[in-house]
Amino acid sequence: MALWSREALKQGAVMVAPMLLGSVIRSGDVAVRLTEVEAYEGFRDPGSHAYRGPTPRTQIMFGQAGFAYVYFSYGMHHCLNVVCGRTGTASAVLLRGGEVIDGLEVARNRRNAGRSQGHPDRDLARGPARLASALGVDLHHKGVDLCDPASIVQLEMGSPSRSRRVETGPRVGVSGPGGDGTTYPWRFWLGGDPTVSTYRAAKSRLPRSRQEH
DNA sequence: CGTGCGATTATCT
DNA sequence: GATAATCGCACGC
């Protein structure tokens, strides 16, 4: 299966994100067909980690397209992004959900480890942290070239026949300095697909004792 | 089905 | 010291 070309990814996250639906992210034995993604930009996007400019963590987003940006979140989860756009701009697509199409046993073992109740198969990669977990991706995979056939993690083009309706909406859980209102409708998913995560608005961060007043 | 809450730590200010 | 691009579980309808 052919991999995504770096040139195509240079178009930028907002252009690339809907085109990634139906594509396949493969990490070792496990492969996931993408059904839900979100686009993030840099300075003009308050929801982006790169909004305030490059830091050691976000530097890779300002680099060449086609590399993996992985971040550690909420003290326990990992999320996987594909860096897009031209070098010098911060642009990335967050992989939010998909269907495990290869390595089902490995994915089940990873996701259900230490849990009394197993997840249904359609939940194995439903949500960004679940997807990374199913793939076995963590901070060690940050900076991997997804366009290199020698890499441990690769981004494959989907089969052209898989045409479904692409739907669009606000991104999930994005707060940012300006609040939810400043977010863009940059969440893309395949309508009706059971592996698309359920929408959750950004959690209110003020404790109850400080909300009154 | 939906809403609410706490876990747990890299990263930034 | 505060925050967070989440998840799983509890509980109510």
mmCIF file of C-alpha atoms in Angstrom, chain A residues 132-204:
data_model
loop_
_atom_site.group_PDB
_atom_site.id
_atom_site.type_symbol
_atom_site.label_atom_id
_atom_site.label_comp_id
_atom_site.label_asym_id
_atom_site.label_seq_id
_atom_site.Cartn_x
_atom_site.Cartn_y
_atom_site.Cartn_z
ATOM 1 C CA ALA A 132 -2.727 5.988 20.245
ATOM 2 C CA SER A 133 -3.049 3.274 22.859
ATOM 3 C CA ALA A 134 -4.316 0.725 20.329
ATOM 4 C CA LEU A 135 -1.356 1.564 18.099
ATOM 5 C CA GLY A 136 1.091 1.373 20.998
ATOM 6 C CA VAL A 137 2.184 4.953 20.278
ATOM 7 C CA ASP A 138 3.708 7.096 23.037
ATOM 8 C CA LEU A 139 6.259 9.908 23.405
ATOM 9 C CA HIS A 140 8.983 7.645 22.053
ATOM 10 C CA HIS A 141 7.264 7.901 18.655
ATOM 11 C CA LYS A 142 7.388 11.679 18.547
ATOM 12 C CA GLY A 143 9.393 12.714 15.484
ATOM 13 C CA VAL A 144 8.921 9.489 13.516
ATOM 14 C CA ASP A 145 8.695 10.073 9.753
ATOM 15 C CA LEU A 146 5.270 8.752 8.737
ATOM 16 C CA CYS A 147 6.154 9.027 5.035
ATOM 17 C CA ASP A 148 9.147 6.680 5.268
ATOM 18 C CA PRO A 149 8.451 3.009 4.456
ATOM 19 C CA ALA A 150 11.224 2.065 6.888
ATOM 20 C CA SER A 151 9.501 3.737 9.858
ATOM 21 C CA ILE A 152 7.742 1.878 12.642
ATOM 22 C CA VAL A 153 4.665 4.070 12.131
ATOM 23 C CA GLN A 154 3.406 4.865 8.621
ATOM 24 C CA LEU A 155 0.537 6.767 7.026
ATOM 25 C CA GLU A 156 -0.986 4.829 4.130
ATOM 26 C CA MET A 157 -3.371 6.120 1.497
ATOM 27 C CA GLY A 158 -6.848 4.609 1.681
ATOM 28 C CA SER A 159 -8.605 2.672 -1.023
ATOM 29 C CA PRO A 160 -10.279 5.139 -3.427
ATOM 30 C CA SER A 161 -13.553 3.188 -3.437
ATOM 31 C CA ARG A 162 -14.230 4.067 0.202
ATOM 32 C CA SER A 163 -16.345 7.105 -0.437
ATOM 33 C CA ARG A 164 -18.512 8.263 2.441
ATOM 34 C CA ARG A 165 -20.055 11.503 3.536
ATOM 35 C CA VAL A 166 -17.639 13.814 5.352
ATOM 36 C CA GLU A 167 -19.222 15.833 8.155
ATOM 37 C CA THR A 168 -17.775 18.879 9.899
ATOM 38 C CA GLY A 169 -18.151 20.469 13.325
ATOM 39 C CA PRO A 170 -16.413 22.126 16.271
ATOM 40 C CA ARG A 171 -13.388 20.433 17.770
ATOM 41 C CA VAL A 172 -13.725 18.370 20.924
ATOM 42 C CA GLY A 173 -12.565 19.563 24.330
ATOM 43 C CA VAL A 174 -10.750 22.639 23.021
ATOM 44 C CA SER A 175 -10.728 25.513 25.494
ATOM 45 C CA GLY A 176 -8.003 28.018 24.603
ATOM 46 C CA PRO A 177 -7.522 31.605 25.828
ATOM 47 C CA GLY A 178 -10.712 32.866 24.166
ATOM 48 C CA GLY A 179 -12.846 29.933 25.222
ATOM 49 C CA ASP A 180 -14.916 27.654 22.992
ATOM 50 C CA GLY A 181 -16.196 30.513 20.890
ATOM 51 C CA THR A 182 -12.875 31.092 19.181
ATOM 52 C CA THR A 183 -12.599 27.541 17.902
ATOM 53 C CA TYR A 184 -12.957 26.716 14.252
ATOM 54 C CA PRO A 185 -15.171 23.976 12.726
ATOM 55 C CA TRP A 186 -12.133 21.851 12.053
ATOM 56 C CA ARG A 187 -13.338 18.464 13.224
ATOM 57 C CA PHE A 188 -13.978 16.092 10.324
ATOM 58 C CA TRP A 189 -15.568 12.646 10.454
ATOM 59 C CA LEU A 190 -17.296 10.032 8.314
ATOM 60 C CA GLY A 191 -21.028 10.408 8.879
ATOM 61 C CA GLY A 192 -22.692 7.502 10.621
ATOM 62 C CA ASP A 193 -19.511 5.572 11.280
ATOM 63 C CA PRO A 194 -19.659 3.747 14.649
ATOM 64 C CA THR A 195 -15.966 4.375 15.378
ATOM 65 C CA VAL A 196 -16.406 8.165 15.540
ATOM 66 C CA SER A 197 -16.108 9.402 19.140
ATOM 67 C CA THR A 198 -19.054 11.108 20.852
ATOM 68 C CA TYR A 199 -18.797 14.882 21.143
ATOM 69 C CA ARG A 200 -17.838 16.402 24.475
ATOM 70 C CA ALA A 201 -17.537 20.133 25.027
ATOM 71 C CA ALA A 202 -14.538 21.613 26.805
ATOM 72 C CA LYS A 203 -14.717 20.936 30.532
ATOM 73 C CA SER A 204 -15.312 23.964 32.701
#
